[in-house]
PDB file of C-alpha atoms and ligand atoms in Angstrom:
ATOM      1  CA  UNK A  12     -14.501  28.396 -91.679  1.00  0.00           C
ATOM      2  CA  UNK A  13     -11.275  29.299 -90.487  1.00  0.00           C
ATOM      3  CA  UNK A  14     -11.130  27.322 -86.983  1.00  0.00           C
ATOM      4  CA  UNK A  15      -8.697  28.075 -84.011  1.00  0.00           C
ATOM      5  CA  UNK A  16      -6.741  24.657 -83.743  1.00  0.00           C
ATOM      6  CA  UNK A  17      -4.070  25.889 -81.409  1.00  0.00           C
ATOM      7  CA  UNK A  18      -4.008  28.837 -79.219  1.00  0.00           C
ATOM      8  CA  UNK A  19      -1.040  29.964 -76.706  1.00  0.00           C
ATOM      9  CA  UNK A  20       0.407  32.927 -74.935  1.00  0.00           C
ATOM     10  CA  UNK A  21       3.709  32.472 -75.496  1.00  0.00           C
ATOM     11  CA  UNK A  22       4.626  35.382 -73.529  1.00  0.00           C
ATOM     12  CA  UNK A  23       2.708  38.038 -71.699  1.00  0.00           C
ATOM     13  CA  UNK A  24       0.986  40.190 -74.352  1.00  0.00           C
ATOM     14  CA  UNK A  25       2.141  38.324 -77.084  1.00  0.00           C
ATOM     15  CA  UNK A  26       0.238  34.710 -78.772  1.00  0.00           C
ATOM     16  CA  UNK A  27       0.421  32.416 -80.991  1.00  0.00           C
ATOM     17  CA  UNK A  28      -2.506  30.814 -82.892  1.00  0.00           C
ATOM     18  CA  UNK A  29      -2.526  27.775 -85.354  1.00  0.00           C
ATOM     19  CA  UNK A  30      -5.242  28.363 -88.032  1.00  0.00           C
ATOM     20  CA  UNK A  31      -7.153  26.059 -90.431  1.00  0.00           C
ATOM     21  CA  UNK A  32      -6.808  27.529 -93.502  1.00  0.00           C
ATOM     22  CA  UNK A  33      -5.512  25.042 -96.162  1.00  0.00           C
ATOM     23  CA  UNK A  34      -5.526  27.190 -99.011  1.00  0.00           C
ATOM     24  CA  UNK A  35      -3.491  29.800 -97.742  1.00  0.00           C
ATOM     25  CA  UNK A  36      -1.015  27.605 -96.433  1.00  0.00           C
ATOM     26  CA  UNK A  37      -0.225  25.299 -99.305  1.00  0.00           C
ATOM     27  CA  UNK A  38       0.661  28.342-101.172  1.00  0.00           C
ATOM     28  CA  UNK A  39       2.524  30.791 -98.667  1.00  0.00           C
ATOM     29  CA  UNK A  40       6.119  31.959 -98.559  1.00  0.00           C
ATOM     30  CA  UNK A  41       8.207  33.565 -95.782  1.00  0.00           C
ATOM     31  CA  UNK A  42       7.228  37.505 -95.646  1.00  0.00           C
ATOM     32  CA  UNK A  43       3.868  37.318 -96.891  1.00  0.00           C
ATOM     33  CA  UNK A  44       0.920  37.964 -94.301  1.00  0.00           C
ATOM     34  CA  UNK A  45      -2.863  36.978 -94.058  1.00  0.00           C
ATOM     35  CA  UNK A  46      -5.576  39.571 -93.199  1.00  0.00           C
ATOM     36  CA  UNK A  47      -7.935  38.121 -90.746  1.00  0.00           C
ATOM     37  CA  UNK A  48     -11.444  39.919 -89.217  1.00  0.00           C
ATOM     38  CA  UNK A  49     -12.604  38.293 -86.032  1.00  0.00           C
ATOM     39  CA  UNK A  50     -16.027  39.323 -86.504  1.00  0.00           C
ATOM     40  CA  UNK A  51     -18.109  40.553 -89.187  1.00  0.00           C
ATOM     41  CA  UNK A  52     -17.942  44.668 -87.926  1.00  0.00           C
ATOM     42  CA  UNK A  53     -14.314  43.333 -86.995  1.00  0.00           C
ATOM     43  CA  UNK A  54     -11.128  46.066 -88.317  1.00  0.00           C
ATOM     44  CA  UNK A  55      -9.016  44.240 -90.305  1.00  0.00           C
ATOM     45  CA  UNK A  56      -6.008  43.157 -88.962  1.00  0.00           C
ATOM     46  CA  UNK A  57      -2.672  42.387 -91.445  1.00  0.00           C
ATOM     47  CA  UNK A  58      -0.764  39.850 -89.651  1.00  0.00           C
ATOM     48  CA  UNK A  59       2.507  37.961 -90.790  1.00  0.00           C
ATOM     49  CA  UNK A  60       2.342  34.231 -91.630  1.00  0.00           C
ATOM     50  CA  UNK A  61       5.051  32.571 -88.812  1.00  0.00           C
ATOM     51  CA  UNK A  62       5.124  28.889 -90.031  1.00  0.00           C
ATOM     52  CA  UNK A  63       2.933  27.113 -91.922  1.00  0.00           C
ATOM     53  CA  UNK A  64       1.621  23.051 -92.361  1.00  0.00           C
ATOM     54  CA  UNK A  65       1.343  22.394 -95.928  1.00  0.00           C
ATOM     55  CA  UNK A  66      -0.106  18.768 -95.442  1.00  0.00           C
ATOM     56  CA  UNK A  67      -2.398  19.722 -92.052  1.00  0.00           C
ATOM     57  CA  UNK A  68      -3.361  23.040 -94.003  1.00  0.00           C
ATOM     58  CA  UNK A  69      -2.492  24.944 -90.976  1.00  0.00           C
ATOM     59  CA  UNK A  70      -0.594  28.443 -90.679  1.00  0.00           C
ATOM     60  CA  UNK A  71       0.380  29.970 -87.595  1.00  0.00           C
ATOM     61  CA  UNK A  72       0.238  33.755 -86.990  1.00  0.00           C
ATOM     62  CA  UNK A  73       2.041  35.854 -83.988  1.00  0.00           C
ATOM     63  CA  UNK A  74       0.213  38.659 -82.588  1.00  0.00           C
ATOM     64  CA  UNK A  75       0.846  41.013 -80.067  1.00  0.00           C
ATOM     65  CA  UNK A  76      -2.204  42.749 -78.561  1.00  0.00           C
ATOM     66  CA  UNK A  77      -2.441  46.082 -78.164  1.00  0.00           C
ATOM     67  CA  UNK A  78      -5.529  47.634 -79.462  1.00  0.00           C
ATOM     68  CA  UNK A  79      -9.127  46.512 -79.518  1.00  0.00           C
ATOM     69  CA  UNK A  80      -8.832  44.327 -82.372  1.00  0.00           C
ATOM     70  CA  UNK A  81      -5.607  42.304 -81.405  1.00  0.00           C
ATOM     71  CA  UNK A  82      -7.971  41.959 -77.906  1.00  0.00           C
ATOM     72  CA  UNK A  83     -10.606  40.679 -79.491  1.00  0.00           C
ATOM     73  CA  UNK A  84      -8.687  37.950 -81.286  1.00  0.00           C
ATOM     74  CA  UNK A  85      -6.671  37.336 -78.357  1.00  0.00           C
ATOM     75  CA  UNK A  86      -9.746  36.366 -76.399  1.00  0.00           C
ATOM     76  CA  UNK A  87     -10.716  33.535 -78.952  1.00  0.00           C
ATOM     77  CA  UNK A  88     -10.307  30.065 -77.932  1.00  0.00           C
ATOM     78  CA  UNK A  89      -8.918  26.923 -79.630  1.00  0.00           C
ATOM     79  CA  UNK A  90     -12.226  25.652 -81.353  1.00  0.00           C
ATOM     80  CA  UNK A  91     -13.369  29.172 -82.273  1.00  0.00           C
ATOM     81  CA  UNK A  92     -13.604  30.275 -86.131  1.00  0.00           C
ATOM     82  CA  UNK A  93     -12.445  33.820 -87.036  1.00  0.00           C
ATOM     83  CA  UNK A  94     -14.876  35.428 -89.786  1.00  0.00           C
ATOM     84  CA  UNK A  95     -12.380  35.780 -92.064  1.00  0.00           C
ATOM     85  CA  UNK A  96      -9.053  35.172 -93.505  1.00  0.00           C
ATOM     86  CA  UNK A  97      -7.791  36.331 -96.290  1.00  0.00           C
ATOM     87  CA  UNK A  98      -4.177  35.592 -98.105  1.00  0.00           C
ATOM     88  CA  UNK A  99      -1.473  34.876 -98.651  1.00  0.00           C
ATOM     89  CA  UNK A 100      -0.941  38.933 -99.124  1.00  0.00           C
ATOM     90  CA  UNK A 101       1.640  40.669-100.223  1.00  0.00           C
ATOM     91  CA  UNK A 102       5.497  39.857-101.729  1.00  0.00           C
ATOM     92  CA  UNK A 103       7.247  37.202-100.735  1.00  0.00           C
ATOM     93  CA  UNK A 104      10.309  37.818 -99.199  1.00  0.00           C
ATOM     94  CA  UNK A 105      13.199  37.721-101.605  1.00  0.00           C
ATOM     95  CA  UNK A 106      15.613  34.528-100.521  1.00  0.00           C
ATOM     96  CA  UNK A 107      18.602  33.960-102.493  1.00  0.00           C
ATOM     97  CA  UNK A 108      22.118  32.604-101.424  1.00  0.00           C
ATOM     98  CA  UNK A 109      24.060  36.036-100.310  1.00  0.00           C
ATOM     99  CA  UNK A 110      26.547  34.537 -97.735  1.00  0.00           C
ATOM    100  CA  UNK A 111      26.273  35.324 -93.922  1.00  0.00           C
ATOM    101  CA  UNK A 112      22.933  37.017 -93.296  1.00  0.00           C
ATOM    102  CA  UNK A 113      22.041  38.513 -90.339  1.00  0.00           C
ATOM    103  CA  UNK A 114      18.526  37.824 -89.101  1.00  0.00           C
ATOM    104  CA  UNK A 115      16.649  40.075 -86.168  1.00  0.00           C
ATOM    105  CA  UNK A 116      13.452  39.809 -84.334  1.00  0.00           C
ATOM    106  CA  UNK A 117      12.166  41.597 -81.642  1.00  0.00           C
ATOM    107  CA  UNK A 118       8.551  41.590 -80.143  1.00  0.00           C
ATOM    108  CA  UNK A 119       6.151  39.471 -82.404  1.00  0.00           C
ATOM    109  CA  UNK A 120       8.981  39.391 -84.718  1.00  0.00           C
ATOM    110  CA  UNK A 121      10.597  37.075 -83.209  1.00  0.00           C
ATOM    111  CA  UNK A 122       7.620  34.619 -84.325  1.00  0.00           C
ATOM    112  CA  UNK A 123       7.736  36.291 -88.090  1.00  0.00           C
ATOM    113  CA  UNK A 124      11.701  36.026 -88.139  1.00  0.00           C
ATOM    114  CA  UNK A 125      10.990  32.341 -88.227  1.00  0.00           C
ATOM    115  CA  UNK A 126      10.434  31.339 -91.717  1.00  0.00           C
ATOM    116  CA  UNK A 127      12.739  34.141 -93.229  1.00  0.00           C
ATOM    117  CA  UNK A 128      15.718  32.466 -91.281  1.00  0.00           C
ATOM    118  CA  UNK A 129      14.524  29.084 -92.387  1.00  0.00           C
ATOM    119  CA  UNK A 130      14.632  29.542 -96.045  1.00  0.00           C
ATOM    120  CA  UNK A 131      18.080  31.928 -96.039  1.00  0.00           C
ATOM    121  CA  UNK A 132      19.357  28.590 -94.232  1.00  0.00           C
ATOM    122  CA  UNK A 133      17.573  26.133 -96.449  1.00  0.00           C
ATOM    123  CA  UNK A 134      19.463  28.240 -99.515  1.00  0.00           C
ATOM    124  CA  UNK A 135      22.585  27.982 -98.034  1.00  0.00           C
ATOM    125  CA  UNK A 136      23.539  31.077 -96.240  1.00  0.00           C
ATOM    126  CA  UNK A 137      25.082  31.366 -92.848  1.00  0.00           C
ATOM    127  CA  UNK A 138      22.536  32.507 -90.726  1.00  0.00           C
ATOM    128  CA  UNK A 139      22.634  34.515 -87.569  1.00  0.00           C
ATOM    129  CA  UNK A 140      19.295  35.212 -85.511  1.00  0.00           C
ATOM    130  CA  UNK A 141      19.514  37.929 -82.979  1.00  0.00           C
ATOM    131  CA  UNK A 142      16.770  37.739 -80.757  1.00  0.00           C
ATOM    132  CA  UNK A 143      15.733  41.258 -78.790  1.00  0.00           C
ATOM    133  CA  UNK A 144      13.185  41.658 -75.960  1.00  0.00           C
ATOM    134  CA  UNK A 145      13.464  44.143 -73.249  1.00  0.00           C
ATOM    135  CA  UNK A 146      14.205  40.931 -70.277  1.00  0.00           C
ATOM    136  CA  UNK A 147      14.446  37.158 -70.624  1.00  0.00           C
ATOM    137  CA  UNK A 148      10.941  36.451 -69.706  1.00  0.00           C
ATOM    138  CA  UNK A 149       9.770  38.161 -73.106  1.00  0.00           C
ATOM    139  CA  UNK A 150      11.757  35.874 -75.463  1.00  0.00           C
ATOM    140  CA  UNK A 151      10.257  32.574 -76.935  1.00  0.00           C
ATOM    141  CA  UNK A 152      10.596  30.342 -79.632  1.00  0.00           C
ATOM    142  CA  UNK A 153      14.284  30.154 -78.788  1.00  0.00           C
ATOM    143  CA  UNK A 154      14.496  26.205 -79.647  1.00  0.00           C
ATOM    144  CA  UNK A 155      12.889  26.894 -83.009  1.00  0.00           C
ATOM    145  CA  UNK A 156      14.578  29.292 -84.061  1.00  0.00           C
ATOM    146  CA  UNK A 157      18.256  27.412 -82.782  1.00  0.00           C
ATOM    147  CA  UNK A 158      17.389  24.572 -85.089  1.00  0.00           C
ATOM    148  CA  UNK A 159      17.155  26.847 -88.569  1.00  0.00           C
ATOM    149  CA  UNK A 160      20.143  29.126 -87.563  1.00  0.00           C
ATOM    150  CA  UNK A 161      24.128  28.862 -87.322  1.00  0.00           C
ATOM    151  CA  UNK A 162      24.250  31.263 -84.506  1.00  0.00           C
ATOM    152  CA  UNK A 163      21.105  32.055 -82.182  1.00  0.00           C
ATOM    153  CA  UNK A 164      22.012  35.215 -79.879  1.00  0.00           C
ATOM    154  CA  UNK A 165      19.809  36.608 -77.716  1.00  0.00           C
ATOM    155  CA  UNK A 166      19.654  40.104 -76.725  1.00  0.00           C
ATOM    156  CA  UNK A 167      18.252  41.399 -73.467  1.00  0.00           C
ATOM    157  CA  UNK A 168      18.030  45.373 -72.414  1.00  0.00           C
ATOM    158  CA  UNK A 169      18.405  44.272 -68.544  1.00  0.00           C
ATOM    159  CA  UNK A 170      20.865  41.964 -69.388  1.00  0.00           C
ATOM    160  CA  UNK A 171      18.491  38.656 -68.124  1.00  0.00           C
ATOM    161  CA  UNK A 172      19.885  36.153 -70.296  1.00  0.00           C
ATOM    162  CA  UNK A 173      22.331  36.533 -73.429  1.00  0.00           C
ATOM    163  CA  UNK A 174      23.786  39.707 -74.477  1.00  0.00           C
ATOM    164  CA  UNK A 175      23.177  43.058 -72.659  1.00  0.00           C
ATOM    165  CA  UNK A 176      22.217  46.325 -73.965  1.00  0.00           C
ATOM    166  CA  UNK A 177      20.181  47.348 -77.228  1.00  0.00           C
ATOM    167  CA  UNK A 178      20.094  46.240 -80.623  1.00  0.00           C
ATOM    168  CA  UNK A 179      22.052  49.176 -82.064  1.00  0.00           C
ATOM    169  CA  UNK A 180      25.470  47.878 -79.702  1.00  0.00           C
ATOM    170  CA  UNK A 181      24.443  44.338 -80.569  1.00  0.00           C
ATOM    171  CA  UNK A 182      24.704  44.793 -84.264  1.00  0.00           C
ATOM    172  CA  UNK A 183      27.112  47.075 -84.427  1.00  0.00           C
ATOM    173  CA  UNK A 184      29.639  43.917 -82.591  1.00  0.00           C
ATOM    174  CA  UNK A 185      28.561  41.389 -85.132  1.00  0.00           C
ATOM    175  CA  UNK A 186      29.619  43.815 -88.010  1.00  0.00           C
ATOM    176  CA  UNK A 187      32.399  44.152 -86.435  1.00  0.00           C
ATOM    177  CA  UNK A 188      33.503  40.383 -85.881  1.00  0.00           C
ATOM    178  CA  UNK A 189      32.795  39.030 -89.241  1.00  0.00           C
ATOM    179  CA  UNK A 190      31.735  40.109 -92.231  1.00  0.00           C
ATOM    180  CA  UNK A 191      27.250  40.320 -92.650  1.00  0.00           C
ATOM    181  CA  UNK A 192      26.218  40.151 -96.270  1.00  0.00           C
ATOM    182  CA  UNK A 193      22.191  40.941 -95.583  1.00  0.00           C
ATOM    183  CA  UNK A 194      20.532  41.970 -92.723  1.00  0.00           C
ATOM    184  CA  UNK A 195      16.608  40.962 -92.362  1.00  0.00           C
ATOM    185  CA  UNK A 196      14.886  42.257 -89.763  1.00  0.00           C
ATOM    186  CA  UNK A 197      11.163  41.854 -88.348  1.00  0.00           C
ATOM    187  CA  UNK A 198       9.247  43.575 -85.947  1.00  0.00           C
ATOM    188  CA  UNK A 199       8.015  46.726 -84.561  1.00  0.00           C
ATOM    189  CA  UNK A 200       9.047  50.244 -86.862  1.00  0.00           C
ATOM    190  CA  UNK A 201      10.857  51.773 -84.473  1.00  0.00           C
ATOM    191  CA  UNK A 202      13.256  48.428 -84.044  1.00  0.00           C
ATOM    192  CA  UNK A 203      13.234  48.167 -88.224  1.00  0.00           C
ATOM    193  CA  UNK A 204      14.362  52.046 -88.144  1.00  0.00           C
ATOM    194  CA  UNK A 205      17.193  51.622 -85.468  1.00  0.00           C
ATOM    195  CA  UNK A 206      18.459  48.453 -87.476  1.00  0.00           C
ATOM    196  CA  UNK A 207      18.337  50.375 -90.462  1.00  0.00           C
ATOM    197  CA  UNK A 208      20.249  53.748 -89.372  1.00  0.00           C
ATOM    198  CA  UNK A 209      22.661  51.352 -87.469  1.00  0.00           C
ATOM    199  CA  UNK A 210      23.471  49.164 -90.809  1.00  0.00           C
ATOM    200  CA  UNK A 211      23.503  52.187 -92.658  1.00  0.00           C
ATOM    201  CA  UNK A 212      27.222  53.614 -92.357  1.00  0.00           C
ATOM    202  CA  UNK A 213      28.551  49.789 -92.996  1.00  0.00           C
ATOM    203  CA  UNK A 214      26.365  49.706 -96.217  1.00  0.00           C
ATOM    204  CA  UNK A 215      25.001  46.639 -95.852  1.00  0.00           C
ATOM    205  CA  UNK A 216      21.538  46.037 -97.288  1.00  0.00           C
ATOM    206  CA  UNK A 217      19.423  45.819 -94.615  1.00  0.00           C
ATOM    207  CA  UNK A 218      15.365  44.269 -95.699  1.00  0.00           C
ATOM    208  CA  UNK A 219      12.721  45.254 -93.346  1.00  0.00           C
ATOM    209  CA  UNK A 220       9.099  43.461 -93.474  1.00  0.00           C
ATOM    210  CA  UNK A 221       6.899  47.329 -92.982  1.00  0.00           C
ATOM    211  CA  UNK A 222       3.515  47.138 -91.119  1.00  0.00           C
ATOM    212  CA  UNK A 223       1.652  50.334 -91.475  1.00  0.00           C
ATOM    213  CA  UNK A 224      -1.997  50.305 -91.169  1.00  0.00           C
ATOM    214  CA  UNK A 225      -4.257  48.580 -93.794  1.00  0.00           C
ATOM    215  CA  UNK A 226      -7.675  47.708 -94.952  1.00  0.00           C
ATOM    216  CA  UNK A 227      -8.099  45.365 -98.098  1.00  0.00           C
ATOM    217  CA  UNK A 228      -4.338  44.509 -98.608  1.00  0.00           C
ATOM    218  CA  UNK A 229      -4.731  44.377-102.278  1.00  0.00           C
ATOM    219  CA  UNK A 230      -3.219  47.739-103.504  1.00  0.00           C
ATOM    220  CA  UNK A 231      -6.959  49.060-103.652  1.00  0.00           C
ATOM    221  CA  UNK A 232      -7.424  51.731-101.020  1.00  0.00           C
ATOM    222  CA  UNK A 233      -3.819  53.359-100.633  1.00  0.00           C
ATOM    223  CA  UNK A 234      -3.983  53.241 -96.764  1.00  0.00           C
ATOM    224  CA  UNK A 235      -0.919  51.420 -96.281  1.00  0.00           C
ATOM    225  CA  UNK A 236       0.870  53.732 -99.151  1.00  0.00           C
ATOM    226  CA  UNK A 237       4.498  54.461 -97.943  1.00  0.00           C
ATOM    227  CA  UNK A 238       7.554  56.684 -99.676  1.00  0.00           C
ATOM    228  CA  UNK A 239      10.388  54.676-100.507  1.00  0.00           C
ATOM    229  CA  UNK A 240      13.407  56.409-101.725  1.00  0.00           C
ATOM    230  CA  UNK A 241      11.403  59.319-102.243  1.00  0.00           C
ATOM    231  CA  UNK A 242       8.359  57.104-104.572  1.00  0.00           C
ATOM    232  CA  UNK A 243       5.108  56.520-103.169  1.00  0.00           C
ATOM    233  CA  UNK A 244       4.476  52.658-102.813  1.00  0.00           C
ATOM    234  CA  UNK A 245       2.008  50.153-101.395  1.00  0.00           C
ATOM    235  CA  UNK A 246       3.417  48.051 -98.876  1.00  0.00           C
ATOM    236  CA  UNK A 247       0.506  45.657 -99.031  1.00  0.00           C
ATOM    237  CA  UNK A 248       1.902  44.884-102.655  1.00  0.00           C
ATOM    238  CA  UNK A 249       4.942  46.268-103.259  1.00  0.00           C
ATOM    239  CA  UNK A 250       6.242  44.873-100.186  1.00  0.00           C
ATOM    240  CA  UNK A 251       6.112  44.621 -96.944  1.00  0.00           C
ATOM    241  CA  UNK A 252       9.403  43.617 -97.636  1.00  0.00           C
ATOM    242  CA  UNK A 253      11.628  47.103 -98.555  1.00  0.00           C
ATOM    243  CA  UNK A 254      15.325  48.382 -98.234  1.00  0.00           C
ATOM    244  CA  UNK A 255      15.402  49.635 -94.859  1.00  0.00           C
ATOM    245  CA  UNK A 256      17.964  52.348 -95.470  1.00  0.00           C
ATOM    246  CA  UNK A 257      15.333  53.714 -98.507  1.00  0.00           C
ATOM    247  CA  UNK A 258      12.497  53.959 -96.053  1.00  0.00           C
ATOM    248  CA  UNK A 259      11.280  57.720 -94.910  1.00  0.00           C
ATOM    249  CA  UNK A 260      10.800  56.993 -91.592  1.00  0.00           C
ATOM    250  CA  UNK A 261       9.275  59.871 -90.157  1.00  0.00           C
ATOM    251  CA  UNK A 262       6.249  59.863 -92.444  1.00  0.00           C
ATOM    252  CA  UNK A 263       5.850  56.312 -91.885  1.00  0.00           C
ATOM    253  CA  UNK A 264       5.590  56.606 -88.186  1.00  0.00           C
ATOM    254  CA  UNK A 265       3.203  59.593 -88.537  1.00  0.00           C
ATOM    255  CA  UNK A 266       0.857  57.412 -90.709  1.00  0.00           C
ATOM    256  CA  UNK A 267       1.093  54.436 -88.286  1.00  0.00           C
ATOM    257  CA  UNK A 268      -0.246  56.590 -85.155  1.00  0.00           C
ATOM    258  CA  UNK A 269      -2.909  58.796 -86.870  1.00  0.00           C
ATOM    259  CA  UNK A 270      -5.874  57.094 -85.421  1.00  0.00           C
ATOM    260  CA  UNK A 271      -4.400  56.829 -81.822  1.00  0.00           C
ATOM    261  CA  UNK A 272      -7.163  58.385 -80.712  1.00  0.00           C
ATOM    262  CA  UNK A 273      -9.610  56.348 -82.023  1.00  0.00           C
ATOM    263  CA  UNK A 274      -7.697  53.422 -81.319  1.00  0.00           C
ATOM    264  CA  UNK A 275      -7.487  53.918 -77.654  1.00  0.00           C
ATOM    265  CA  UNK A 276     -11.464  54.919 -77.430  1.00  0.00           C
ATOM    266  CA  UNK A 277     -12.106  52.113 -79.030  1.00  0.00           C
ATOM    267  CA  UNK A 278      -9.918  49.891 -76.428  1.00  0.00           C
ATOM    268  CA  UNK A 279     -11.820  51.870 -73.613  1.00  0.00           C
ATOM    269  CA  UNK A 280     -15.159  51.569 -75.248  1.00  0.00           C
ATOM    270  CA  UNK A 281     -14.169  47.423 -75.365  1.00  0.00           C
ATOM    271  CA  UNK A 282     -13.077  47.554 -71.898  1.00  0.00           C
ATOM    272  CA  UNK A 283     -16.707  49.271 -70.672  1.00  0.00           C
ATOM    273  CA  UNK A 284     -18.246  45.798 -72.840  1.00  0.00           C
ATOM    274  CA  UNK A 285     -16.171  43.629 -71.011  1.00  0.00           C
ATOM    275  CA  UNK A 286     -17.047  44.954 -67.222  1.00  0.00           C
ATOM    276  CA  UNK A 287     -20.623  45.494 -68.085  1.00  0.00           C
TER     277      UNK A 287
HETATM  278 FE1  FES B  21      -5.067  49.020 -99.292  1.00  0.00          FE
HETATM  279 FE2  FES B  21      -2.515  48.385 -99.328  1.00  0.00          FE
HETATM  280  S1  FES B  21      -3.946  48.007 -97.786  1.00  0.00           S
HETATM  281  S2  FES B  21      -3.599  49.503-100.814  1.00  0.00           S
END
């Protein structure tokens, strides 16, 4: 049902895949996410929509593999169907004309950065992407993301290619050379919690798209619940878009690696499949 129309690495660890999936993609908006199963005893894995085909009725998610789920999709090929899809989940990102707004992805959120920039731009804002990766070879999407931004910068921790150093120096320089309305950031929690903490003595509202683990993405099972200035909320509904300098952190990272365990049997237990 939902066939594989496109299918690329884009850099090591991390892919791309264009999906058939017409409804989902004539009603999507930037920050919401599908929830796809690659097979029928598949987990279910909450991904971020990263650009969308309203006429073709494709989307296109971003992925990074890591566990034995994101390996499992990863090995599907372009003509392949995944067992299911289901979205578009979750809020939509809230887009509005604030001024100069500061957009940041790192890892697969560079890919999910992609629409958010697009419609601050479309609305008017100034928009500044900040690209982070830990050397050159990990960044992509560069000429995609030039075309819907102001400013693209990219941000290297070895210092490959753009700006040297991490995030927290990076930011803190833009603040400092002209004046950020929003900050929207994208990608893994610990990057979300650095931006936030970093924003946080400038007071500048800083939106973070939250990915803790979930199962039916509907506000059902209270899996992905997460505490928000001190309330409990569902990030599946409620978000995954929240105020980055509200988030608890801490708890949020606990919840995110309580199944390691099982995760990485599970990724050994795929691994003993695969040789045998
Ligand atoms: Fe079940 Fe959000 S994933 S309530």
């Amino acid at each position: 049902m939902y066939k594989i129309i496109e299918k690329r690495m884009v850099v090591p660890n991390i892919h791309s895949m264009k999906i058939s999936a017409p409804a989902v993609a004539k009603k999507c908006l930037p920050g919401q996410f599908v929830i796809v199963m690659v097979d029928e005893r598949g987990e279910r894995i909450p991904l971020s929509i990263a650009d969308w085909n309203r006429e073709e009725g494709l989307i296109t998610i971003v992925f990074m593999e890591v566990g034995s789920s994101t390996r499992k999709l990863a090995k599907l090929k372009e003509g392949d169907e995944l067992f299911a899809l289901a979205g578009p989940l979750g809020s939509p990102s809230e887009i509005s004309r604030w001024g100069t707004v500061l957009c940041i992805g790192g890892c697969y959120g560079i890919g999910t950065i992609y629409p958010i920039s697009r419609a601050l731009k479309e609305e008017g804002n100034k928009v500044i992407t900040l690209l982070e990766a830990r050397s050159s070879f990990l960044l992509y999407w560069q000429d995609k993301l030039k075309l819907v931004s102001d400013e693209l910068l990219l941000l290297t921790r070895d210092g490959t290619v753009g700006l040297k150093g991490h995030v927290t120096t990076a930011i803190k320089e833009i603040i400092e050379r002209e004046k950020i309305d929003r900050v929207m950031v994208n990608g893994c929690t610990f990057l979300l919690m650095v931006a936030s903490e970093t924003t946080r003595p400038f007071g500048i509202k800083t939106v973070v798209s939250l990915n803790p683990i979930m199962i039916d993405g509907t506000g059902m099972c209270g899996v992905c619940r997460v505490s928000i200035a001190g309330k409990t909320k569902f990030a599946c509904v409620d978000g995954p878009d929240f105020d980055g300098h509200e988030v608890d952190w801490e708890t949020l990272l606990m919840r995110r690696s309580a199944y390691l365990k099982e995760e990485l049997e599970s990724l050994r237990f795929l691994q003993c499949e695969e040789i045998f």
